[in-house]
Amino acid sequence: MSIDVMNCVWKHAPVASGEFAVLLALADYADENCTCYPGVETLAAKARLKPRQTQNCVKSLAKTGLITVERGAGPKGCNRYRVEVETIRARSIRQDATQAIKSAINDDDADVESDDDLGEGGANIAPPQSATGGVHSSASGGAMECTQTIIEPSKIPSDERERARANNDLDGENGKTETPVPDENPKAVEREFEKSFRDWPTSISDSRPAALTEWRKLTPDERQMAALEADRYRTACRATGRKVVCAFAVYLREKRWADLPEREPEPLKPVEAPPFGKLWTAERMRRLLAGPEVTDYPLTAFEQKSIDAGTMDRKTVIRGKQVHQGWPTINRMDDLAVSRKGLQLTPERAVSLEQAGMESVKVSEPDEVSEKWEAWKAVFDQRAWPWLPDPGTQPYVWLPAGGPDGLAEFEKAVRGKTDDGGERLSA
């Protein structure tokens, strides 16, 4: 960093806002030869600007001769920038300040003859004020004295003053001056306005300047709400039988969106439960514990004849029918699970099942027997429940924690949650 280049930019740079920030960033990177090689992203971060804004500022500074850009002349083909300190001094803002004081005093004999009268900073140019609060006598004595008021230049850059004036920010209550929000981009604000204005039903006959003025008076949050609630406001107007809504300027000035009723909360999205996963198996177990959906199992003529002949056991036949016919929803779940399709649960159901204790259980393999897996199969057979479908190559499935001994605790956790409205099968 070259201190001389930095001082030159601080004292004399005849630019403001983004261009000044970029010029100052280049000066901070510059060496004793006033050159530097920062990339656009690096320069933008230094200047607190977006890369596109930074590029525009660089073009403007190069066009006015305050910097020189040599494309591809830096290391590894990057651009080389040179801060033209002599040009900056020649166009010093302190010279403009001198002319501003002379014009304000309106006196050809004003005592401003050199840059030394302006102070070190160049921008704080007001001379020391007397006890009269900035009002000085034009003569050292005599009965007819007239006074002259020195008008200090504004400390707010001109482009920000214009933007603030458009937003009515410079003249607040009791003459209070408010500094405009520096991050507000006037063009971006106007683009946002155009999107909302062109969709307004009366935009063809509305006064665009009046609506834009009201738009600029709003805070960023208010503008966001105005755009978000515009369609809902128009719908509310139609519901009351109004054929014509108000002008867009009236909508903005009176903040009519604030009178709308609160929005209904959006329904939560369903929770996906993959097959054989924790939620899927918990829901399957919950349905089994709720009892069979079908309880009437008519016997076929062959079954009845076999039972009468003593070749079949009635209880065994009924249990077999319960396994295959008692839970049609579970049978549908199983068919989809084989195709790797799961469930969509309501958020409330998913939360309740997540709280029920589950654990992963190793699936039995031909050369290895999982004791817990076999114990669960025995429970299902005892209760006449349909066993889990083939999990394929999946080595583990989820079942209630603690094995069959933990089934009572699981049932207690899901008790009262056995209605049929908590899930739907995936298509």
CSV table of C-alpha atoms in Angstrom, one decimal:
chain,number,residue,atom,x,y,z
A,1,MET,CA,0.0,0.0,0.0
A,2,SER,CA,1.2,3.5,-0.9
A,3,ILE,CA,0.4,6.1,1.7
A,4,ASP,CA,0.9,8.9,-0.9
A,5,VAL,CA,-1.7,7.4,-3.2
A,6,MET,CA,-4.1,6.9,-0.4
A,7,ASN,CA,-3.7,10.5,0.8
A,8,CYS,CA,-4.2,11.8,-2.7
A,9,VAL,CA,-7.5,10.0,-3.2
A,10,TRP,CA,-8.7,11.0,0.2
A,11,LYS,CA,-7.9,14.7,-0.3
A,12,HIS,CA,-8.6,15.3,-3.9
A,13,ALA,CA,-10.7,12.5,-5.6
A,14,PRO,CA,-13.5,14.3,-7.5
A,15,VAL,CA,-15.9,11.4,-7.2
A,16,ALA,CA,-18.4,10.0,-4.7
A,17,SER,CA,-20.3,6.9,-3.6
A,18,GLY,CA,-19.4,3.7,-5.5
A,19,GLU,CA,-16.7,5.3,-7.7
A,20,PHE,CA,-15.0,6.7,-4.7
A,21,ALA,CA,-15.1,3.4,-2.9
A,22,VAL,CA,-13.5,1.6,-5.9
A,23,LEU,CA,-10.9,4.3,-6.4
A,24,LEU,CA,-10.0,4.1,-2.7
A,25,ALA,CA,-9.8,0.3,-2.9
A,26,LEU,CA,-7.4,0.6,-5.8
A,27,ALA,CA,-5.3,3.1,-3.9
A,28,ASP,CA,-5.1,0.8,-1.0
A,29,TYR,CA,-3.7,-2.0,-3.2
A,30,ALA,CA,-1.4,0.3,-5.2
A,31,ASP,CA,2.4,0.2,-4.8
A,32,GLU,CA,4.9,3.1,-5.0
A,33,ASN,CA,4.3,3.2,-8.8
A,34,CYS,CA,0.6,3.6,-8.3
A,35,THR,CA,-0.2,0.2,-9.9
A,36,CYS,CA,-2.0,-2.9,-8.6
A,37,TYR,CA,-3.5,-6.1,-9.9
A,38,PRO,CA,-6.7,-7.0,-7.9
A,39,GLY,CA,-9.3,-9.3,-9.4
A,40,VAL,CA,-12.9,-8.1,-9.8
A,41,GLU,CA,-14.2,-10.2,-7.0
A,42,THR,CA,-11.4,-9.0,-4.7
A,43,LEU,CA,-12.0,-5.4,-5.6
A,44,ALA,CA,-15.7,-5.7,-5.2
A,45,ALA,CA,-15.3,-7.1,-1.7
A,46,LYS,CA,-12.9,-4.3,-0.8
A,47,ALA,CA,-15.3,-1.6,-2.1
A,48,ARG,CA,-18.4,-3.2,-0.5
A,49,LEU,CA,-20.1,-3.5,-3.9
A,50,LYS,CA,-21.4,-6.2,-6.2
A,51,PRO,CA,-19.0,-7.3,-9.0
A,52,ARG,CA,-21.2,-5.8,-11.7
A,53,GLN,CA,-21.3,-2.4,-9.9
A,54,THR,CA,-17.6,-2.6,-9.5
A,55,GLN,CA,-17.0,-3.1,-13.2
A,56,ASN,CA,-19.3,-0.2,-14.0
A,57,CYS,CA,-17.3,2.0,-11.6
A,58,VAL,CA,-14.0,0.9,-13.1
A,59,LYS,CA,-15.3,1.8,-16.6
A,60,SER,CA,-16.4,5.2,-15.4
A,61,LEU,CA,-13.1,6.0,-13.6
A,62,ALA,CA,-11.1,4.9,-16.7
A,63,LYS,CA,-13.3,7.0,-19.0
A,64,THR,CA,-12.7,10.1,-16.9
A,65,GLY,CA,-8.9,9.4,-16.8
A,66,LEU,CA,-8.7,8.9,-13.0
A,67,ILE,CA,-7.3,5.4,-13.5
A,68,THR,CA,-5.7,3.5,-16.4
A,69,VAL,CA,-6.7,-0.1,-17.1
A,70,GLU,CA,-4.3,-2.3,-19.0
A,71,ARG,CA,-6.1,-5.5,-19.8
A,72,GLY,CA,-4.1,-8.7,-19.4
A,73,ALA,CA,-0.9,-6.8,-18.5
A,74,GLY,CA,-0.8,-8.1,-14.9
A,75,PRO,CA,0.5,-11.4,-13.5
A,76,LYS,CA,-1.2,-14.5,-15.0
A,77,GLY,CA,-3.1,-12.4,-17.5
A,78,CYS,CA,-5.0,-10.3,-15.0
A,79,ASN,CA,-5.7,-6.6,-15.5
A,80,ARG,CA,-3.2,-3.9,-14.3
A,81,TYR,CA,-4.7,-0.8,-12.8
A,82,ARG,CA,-2.8,2.5,-12.4
A,83,VAL,CA,-4.2,5.3,-10.2
A,84,GLU,CA,-3.5,8.6,-12.0
A,85,VAL,CA,-2.6,10.8,-9.0
A,86,GLU,CA,-1.6,13.8,-11.1
A,87,THR,CA,-5.0,13.8,-12.9
A,88,ILE,CA,-6.7,13.4,-9.5
A,89,ARG,CA,-4.8,16.4,-8.1
A,90,ALA,CA,-5.5,18.4,-11.2
A,91,ARG,CA,-9.3,17.8,-10.8
A,92,SER,CA,-9.2,18.1,-7.0
A,93,ILE,CA,-12.5,18.4,-5.2
A,94,ARG,CA,-10.8,21.1,-3.1
A,95,GLN,CA,-10.9,23.4,-6.1
A,96,ASP,CA,-14.6,22.8,-6.5
A,97,ALA,CA,-15.0,23.5,-2.8
A,98,THR,CA,-13.2,26.8,-3.2
A,99,GLN,CA,-15.5,27.9,-5.9
A,100,ALA,CA,-18.5,26.8,-3.8
A,101,ILE,CA,-17.5,29.1,-1.0
A,102,LYS,CA,-16.8,32.0,-3.3
A,103,SER,CA,-20.2,31.5,-4.8
A,104,ALA,CA,-21.9,31.2,-1.4
A,105,ILE,CA,-20.3,34.4,-0.1
A,106,ASN,CA,-21.0,36.2,-3.3
A,107,ASP,CA,-18.1,38.5,-2.7
A,108,ASP,CA,-15.2,39.0,-5.2
A,109,ASP,CA,-13.0,40.0,-2.3
A,110,ALA,CA,-13.7,36.8,-0.3
A,111,ASP,CA,-10.7,35.7,1.7
A,112,VAL,CA,-10.2,32.4,0.0
A,113,GLU,CA,-7.0,32.5,-2.0
A,114,SER,CA,-5.4,29.0,-1.7
A,115,ASP,CA,-6.0,25.4,-0.9
A,116,ASP,CA,-4.4,26.0,2.5
A,117,ASP,CA,-7.6,27.9,3.6
A,118,LEU,CA,-9.6,24.7,3.1
A,119,GLY,CA,-8.0,22.6,5.8
A,120,GLU,CA,-6.3,19.3,5.5
A,121,GLY,CA,-9.3,17.1,4.6
A,122,GLY,CA,-10.5,19.1,1.6
A,123,ALA,CA,-14.1,18.2,2.4
A,124,ASN,CA,-14.5,20.0,5.7
A,125,ILE,CA,-14.1,23.5,4.2
A,126,ALA,CA,-16.1,25.8,6.4
A,127,PRO,CA,-13.9,28.5,8.1
A,128,PRO,CA,-14.1,28.9,11.9
A,129,GLN,CA,-17.4,30.4,13.0
A,130,SER,CA,-17.7,33.4,15.2
A,131,ALA,CA,-19.9,33.8,18.2
A,132,THR,CA,-22.7,34.9,15.9
A,133,GLY,CA,-23.1,31.3,14.8
A,134,GLY,CA,-21.7,31.5,11.3
A,135,VAL,CA,-22.8,35.2,10.6
A,136,HIS,CA,-19.9,37.6,9.9
A,137,SER,CA,-19.9,41.4,9.7
A,138,SER,CA,-18.8,42.9,6.3
A,139,ALA,CA,-17.1,45.8,8.0
A,140,SER,CA,-15.1,46.4,11.1
A,141,GLY,CA,-17.2,49.3,12.3
A,142,GLY,CA,-19.8,51.9,11.3
A,143,ALA,CA,-23.5,52.4,11.7
A,144,MET,CA,-24.5,50.6,8.5
A,145,GLU,CA,-23.2,47.0,8.9
A,146,CYS,CA,-24.5,44.2,6.7
A,147,THR,CA,-24.0,40.6,7.4
A,148,GLN,CA,-23.0,37.6,5.3
A,149,THR,CA,-23.9,34.0,6.0
A,150,ILE,CA,-21.4,31.3,5.0
A,151,ILE,CA,-23.3,28.3,3.5
A,152,GLU,CA,-21.4,25.1,4.2
A,153,PRO,CA,-21.5,22.4,1.5
A,154,SER,CA,-23.5,19.3,2.4
A,155,LYS,CA,-21.5,16.3,3.8
A,156,ILE,CA,-23.8,13.9,1.9
A,157,PRO,CA,-22.7,13.1,-1.6
A,158,SER,CA,-24.8,14.7,-4.3
A,159,ASP,CA,-26.2,11.5,-5.8
A,160,GLU,CA,-27.3,10.3,-2.3
A,161,ARG,CA,-28.9,13.7,-1.7
A,162,GLU,CA,-30.9,13.4,-4.8
A,163,ARG,CA,-32.1,9.9,-3.9
A,164,ALA,CA,-32.9,11.1,-0.3
A,165,ARG,CA,-34.8,14.1,-1.7
A,166,ALA,CA,-36.9,11.7,-3.9
A,167,ASN,CA,-37.7,9.7,-0.7
A,168,ASN,CA,-38.5,12.8,1.3
A,169,ASP,CA,-35.6,11.9,3.7
A,170,LEU,CA,-33.7,15.2,3.9
A,171,ASP,CA,-36.4,17.3,5.5
A,172,GLY,CA,-37.8,15.3,8.4
A,173,GLU,CA,-39.9,16.6,11.3
A,174,ASN,CA,-38.5,19.8,12.9
A,175,GLY,CA,-36.0,20.1,10.1
A,176,LYS,CA,-34.1,16.9,11.1
A,177,THR,CA,-31.9,15.6,8.4
A,178,GLU,CA,-31.8,11.9,7.9
A,179,THR,CA,-29.0,10.0,6.1
A,180,PRO,CA,-30.4,7.8,3.3
A,181,VAL,CA,-29.8,4.1,3.4
A,182,PRO,CA,-26.5,3.6,1.5
A,183,ASP,CA,-27.3,0.1,0.3
A,184,GLU,CA,-30.5,1.2,-1.5
A,185,ASN,CA,-30.0,1.1,-5.3
A,186,PRO,CA,-32.4,3.5,-7.0
A,187,LYS,CA,-32.6,1.5,-10.2
A,188,ALA,CA,-33.3,-1.7,-8.3
A,189,VAL,CA,-36.1,0.1,-6.3
A,190,GLU,CA,-37.6,1.3,-9.6
A,191,ARG,CA,-37.4,-2.2,-11.1
A,192,GLU,CA,-39.3,-3.6,-8.2
A,193,PHE,CA,-41.9,-0.8,-8.6
A,194,GLU,CA,-42.4,-1.6,-12.3
A,195,LYS,CA,-43.1,-5.3,-11.5
A,196,SER,CA,-45.9,-4.4,-9.1
A,197,PHE,CA,-47.2,-1.4,-11.0
A,198,ARG,CA,-47.7,-3.1,-14.4
A,199,ASP,CA,-49.8,-5.9,-12.7
A,200,TRP,CA,-52.1,-3.3,-11.0
A,201,PRO,CA,-55.6,-3.3,-12.6
A,202,THR,CA,-55.7,0.5,-13.0
A,203,SER,CA,-52.1,1.0,-14.1
A,204,ILE,CA,-53.2,2.2,-17.6
A,205,SER,CA,-55.0,5.2,-16.1
A,206,ASP,CA,-52.9,5.7,-13.0
A,207,SER,CA,-50.3,8.4,-12.6
A,208,ARG,CA,-47.0,6.5,-12.7
A,209,PRO,CA,-44.9,9.4,-11.2
A,210,ALA,CA,-47.4,9.7,-8.3
A,211,ALA,CA,-47.3,5.9,-7.6
A,212,LEU,CA,-43.4,5.8,-7.9
A,213,THR,CA,-43.2,8.7,-5.4
A,214,GLU,CA,-45.3,6.8,-2.9
A,215,TRP,CA,-43.3,3.6,-3.6
A,216,ARG,CA,-40.0,5.4,-2.8
A,217,LYS,CA,-41.4,6.7,0.5
A,218,LEU,CA,-41.9,3.1,1.8
A,219,THR,CA,-39.2,1.2,3.7
A,220,PRO,CA,-37.8,-1.9,2.0
A,221,ASP,CA,-39.9,-4.2,4.2
A,222,GLU,CA,-43.1,-2.2,3.4
A,223,ARG,CA,-42.4,-2.4,-0.3
A,224,GLN,CA,-41.9,-6.1,0.0
A,225,MET,CA,-45.3,-6.5,1.8
A,226,ALA,CA,-47.0,-4.2,-0.7
A,227,ALA,CA,-45.9,-6.4,-3.5
A,228,LEU,CA,-46.6,-9.7,-1.7
A,229,GLU,CA,-50.1,-8.7,-0.6
A,230,ALA,CA,-51.2,-6.9,-3.8
A,231,ASP,CA,-53.0,-9.9,-5.3
A,232,ARG,CA,-54.7,-10.8,-2.0
A,233,TYR,CA,-55.9,-7.2,-1.7
A,234,ARG,CA,-57.4,-7.3,-5.2
A,235,THR,CA,-59.1,-10.6,-4.4
A,236,ALA,CA,-60.5,-9.0,-1.2
A,237,CYS,CA,-61.9,-6.1,-3.2
A,238,ARG,CA,-63.6,-8.4,-5.6
A,239,ALA,CA,-65.1,-10.4,-2.7
A,240,THR,CA,-66.8,-7.2,-1.5
A,241,GLY,CA,-68.4,-6.5,-4.9
A,242,ARG,CA,-66.1,-3.6,-5.9
A,243,LYS,CA,-65.7,-3.5,-9.6
A,244,VAL,CA,-62.7,-1.1,-9.5
A,245,VAL,CA,-59.8,-1.1,-7.0
A,246,CYS,CA,-58.1,2.1,-5.9
A,247,ALA,CA,-55.2,3.7,-7.7
A,248,PHE,CA,-51.8,2.1,-7.0
A,249,ALA,CA,-50.6,5.3,-5.4
A,250,VAL,CA,-53.5,5.3,-2.9
A,251,TYR,CA,-52.9,1.6,-2.1
A,252,LEU,CA,-49.3,2.5,-1.3
A,253,ARG,CA,-49.9,5.8,0.5
A,254,GLU,CA,-52.6,4.3,2.8
A,255,LYS,CA,-50.8,1.0,3.2
A,256,ARG,CA,-54.1,-0.8,2.6
A,257,TRP,CA,-52.4,-4.2,2.7
A,258,ALA,CA,-52.1,-3.7,6.5
A,259,ASP,CA,-55.9,-4.0,6.9
A,260,LEU,CA,-56.1,-7.4,5.3
A,261,PRO,CA,-56.8,-10.3,7.7
A,262,GLU,CA,-53.9,-12.5,8.7
A,263,ARG,CA,-52.9,-15.2,6.2
A,264,GLU,CA,-54.0,-18.7,6.9
A,265,PRO,CA,-51.0,-20.8,7.8
A,266,GLU,CA,-49.9,-22.9,4.8
A,267,PRO,CA,-50.4,-26.6,5.3
A,268,LEU,CA,-47.3,-28.5,6.1
A,269,LYS,CA,-45.9,-30.8,3.4
A,270,PRO,CA,-46.2,-34.6,4.0
A,271,VAL,CA,-43.2,-36.5,5.3
A,272,GLU,CA,-41.9,-39.3,3.1
A,273,ALA,CA,-41.4,-42.6,4.8
A,274,PRO,CA,-39.2,-45.0,2.8
A,275,PRO,CA,-40.0,-48.7,2.8
A,276,PHE,CA,-38.5,-50.7,5.7
A,277,GLY,CA,-37.3,-47.4,7.3
A,278,LYS,CA,-38.1,-46.3,10.9
A,279,LEU,CA,-41.3,-44.4,10.1
A,280,TRP,CA,-42.6,-46.9,7.6
A,281,THR,CA,-42.2,-49.9,10.0
A,282,ALA,CA,-43.5,-47.9,12.9
A,283,GLU,CA,-46.7,-47.1,11.0
A,284,ARG,CA,-47.0,-50.7,9.9
A,285,MET,CA,-46.7,-51.8,13.6
A,286,ARG,CA,-49.2,-49.2,14.7
A,287,ARG,CA,-51.8,-50.6,12.3
A,288,LEU,CA,-51.2,-54.1,13.4
A,289,LEU,CA,-51.6,-53.2,17.0
A,290,ALA,CA,-54.9,-51.4,16.1
A,291,GLY,CA,-56.3,-54.8,15.1
A,292,PRO,CA,-57.5,-56.3,11.8
A,293,GLU,CA,-59.5,-54.1,9.4
A,294,VAL,CA,-61.5,-57.1,8.3
A,295,THR,CA,-62.9,-59.5,10.9
A,296,ASP,CA,-65.3,-61.7,9.0
A,297,TYR,CA,-63.7,-64.6,7.1
A,298,PRO,CA,-66.3,-66.7,5.4
A,299,LEU,CA,-65.3,-70.3,4.8
A,300,THR,CA,-65.3,-71.8,1.3
A,301,ALA,CA,-67.3,-75.0,0.7
A,302,PHE,CA,-64.0,-77.0,0.5
A,303,GLU,CA,-62.8,-75.5,3.8
A,304,GLN,CA,-66.1,-76.3,5.5
A,305,LYS,CA,-66.1,-79.9,4.2
A,306,SER,CA,-62.5,-80.4,5.3
A,307,ILE,CA,-63.2,-79.1,8.7
A,308,ASP,CA,-66.3,-81.3,9.1
A,309,ALA,CA,-64.2,-84.2,7.9
A,310,GLY,CA,-61.5,-83.4,10.5
A,311,THR,CA,-58.7,-82.9,7.9
A,312,MET,CA,-58.5,-79.2,8.7
A,313,ASP,CA,-58.5,-77.3,12.0
A,314,ARG,CA,-61.0,-74.4,12.0
A,315,LYS,CA,-58.9,-72.2,14.2
A,316,THR,CA,-55.9,-72.7,11.9
A,317,VAL,CA,-57.9,-71.9,8.8
A,318,ILE,CA,-59.3,-68.7,10.4
A,319,ARG,CA,-55.9,-67.5,11.5
A,320,GLY,CA,-54.5,-68.1,8.0
A,321,LYS,CA,-57.4,-66.0,6.6
A,322,GLN,CA,-56.7,-63.2,9.1
A,323,VAL,CA,-53.1,-63.1,8.0
A,324,HIS,CA,-54.0,-62.7,4.3
A,325,GLN,CA,-57.3,-60.8,4.5
A,326,GLY,CA,-57.4,-59.0,7.8
A,327,TRP,CA,-55.2,-55.9,6.9
A,328,PRO,CA,-55.8,-54.9,3.2
A,329,THR,CA,-54.0,-51.5,3.8
A,330,ILE,CA,-50.9,-53.3,5.1
A,331,ASN,CA,-51.1,-55.7,2.2
A,332,ARG,CA,-51.1,-52.7,-0.1
A,333,MET,CA,-48.1,-51.2,1.8
A,334,ASP,CA,-46.2,-54.4,1.4
A,335,ASP,CA,-46.8,-54.6,-2.3
A,336,LEU,CA,-45.5,-51.1,-2.8
A,337,ALA,CA,-42.5,-51.7,-0.5
A,338,VAL,CA,-41.4,-54.6,-2.7
A,339,SER,CA,-41.3,-52.0,-5.6
A,340,ARG,CA,-39.4,-49.6,-3.2
A,341,LYS,CA,-42.3,-47.2,-2.8
A,342,GLY,CA,-43.1,-46.0,0.7
A,343,LEU,CA,-45.7,-43.8,2.5
A,344,GLN,CA,-46.4,-40.1,2.8
A,345,LEU,CA,-47.2,-39.3,6.5
A,346,THR,CA,-48.8,-36.2,7.9
A,347,PRO,CA,-46.2,-34.1,9.9
A,348,GLU,CA,-48.2,-34.8,13.1
A,349,ARG,CA,-48.2,-38.5,12.5
A,350,ALA,CA,-44.5,-38.5,11.6
A,351,VAL,CA,-43.6,-36.7,14.9
A,352,SER,CA,-45.6,-39.1,17.0
A,353,LEU,CA,-44.0,-42.2,15.4
A,354,GLU,CA,-40.6,-40.6,15.6
A,355,GLN,CA,-41.0,-40.5,19.4
A,356,ALA,CA,-41.8,-44.2,19.6
A,357,GLY,CA,-38.7,-46.2,20.2
A,358,MET,CA,-37.3,-48.1,17.2
A,359,GLU,CA,-34.1,-50.0,16.5
A,360,SER,CA,-32.5,-51.6,13.5
A,361,VAL,CA,-32.6,-55.4,13.4
A,362,LYS,CA,-30.3,-57.5,11.2
A,363,VAL,CA,-32.1,-59.6,8.6
A,364,SER,CA,-31.5,-63.4,8.7
A,365,GLU,CA,-29.1,-64.8,6.1
A,366,PRO,CA,-28.6,-68.4,5.0
A,367,ASP,CA,-25.4,-68.8,6.8
A,368,GLU,CA,-26.2,-66.6,9.8
A,369,VAL,CA,-29.3,-66.5,12.1
A,370,SER,CA,-30.4,-63.3,13.7
A,371,GLU,CA,-31.9,-64.3,17.0
A,372,LYS,CA,-33.9,-61.0,17.3
A,373,TRP,CA,-35.2,-61.4,13.8
A,374,GLU,CA,-36.3,-64.9,14.5
A,375,ALA,CA,-37.9,-63.8,17.8
A,376,TRP,CA,-40.0,-61.2,15.9
A,377,LYS,CA,-41.1,-63.7,13.4
A,378,ALA,CA,-42.4,-65.9,16.2
A,379,VAL,CA,-44.4,-63.0,17.7
A,380,PHE,CA,-46.0,-62.2,14.3
A,381,ASP,CA,-46.9,-65.9,13.8
A,382,GLN,CA,-48.4,-66.1,17.3
A,383,ARG,CA,-50.6,-62.9,16.8
A,384,ALA,CA,-51.6,-63.9,13.2
A,385,TRP,CA,-50.0,-60.8,11.8
A,386,PRO,CA,-48.7,-60.7,8.2
A,387,TRP,CA,-44.9,-60.9,8.3
A,388,LEU,CA,-42.7,-58.3,6.7
A,389,PRO,CA,-42.3,-58.5,2.9
A,390,ASP,CA,-39.0,-59.5,1.4
A,391,PRO,CA,-36.5,-56.5,2.0
A,392,GLY,CA,-34.3,-57.7,-0.8
A,393,THR,CA,-30.7,-56.9,-0.3
A,394,GLN,CA,-31.4,-54.5,2.6
A,395,PRO,CA,-29.4,-56.0,5.5
A,396,TYR,CA,-31.3,-54.2,8.3
A,397,VAL,CA,-35.0,-53.2,8.9
A,398,TRP,CA,-36.5,-51.2,11.7
A,399,LEU,CA,-38.6,-52.7,14.5
A,400,PRO,CA,-39.7,-51.6,18.0
A,401,ALA,CA,-36.8,-51.1,20.3
A,402,GLY,CA,-36.0,-53.9,22.9
A,403,GLY,CA,-37.2,-56.7,20.7
A,404,PRO,CA,-40.5,-58.4,21.4
A,405,ASP,CA,-40.2,-57.5,25.1
A,406,GLY,CA,-40.4,-53.8,24.1
A,407,LEU,CA,-43.6,-54.2,22.1
A,408,ALA,CA,-45.8,-53.1,25.1
A,409,GLU,CA,-43.8,-49.9,25.5
A,410,PHE,CA,-44.1,-49.2,21.8
A,411,GLU,CA,-47.9,-49.8,21.9
A,412,LYS,CA,-48.2,-47.4,24.9
A,413,ALA,CA,-46.3,-44.7,22.8
A,414,VAL,CA,-48.6,-45.0,19.8
A,415,ARG,CA,-51.9,-45.7,21.8
A,416,GLY,CA,-54.7,-43.3,20.7
A,417,LYS,CA,-53.1,-42.7,17.3
A,418,THR,CA,-54.7,-45.6,15.5
A,419,ASP,CA,-57.1,-43.6,13.2
A,420,ASP,CA,-56.8,-44.0,9.5
A,421,GLY,CA,-56.3,-40.4,8.5
A,422,GLY,CA,-52.6,-40.0,9.2
A,423,GLU,CA,-51.1,-41.3,6.0
A,424,ARG,CA,-51.7,-42.2,2.4
A,425,LEU,CA,-49.9,-44.7,0.2
A,426,SER,CA,-47.4,-43.3,-2.4
A,427,ALA,CA,-48.6,-43.6,-5.9
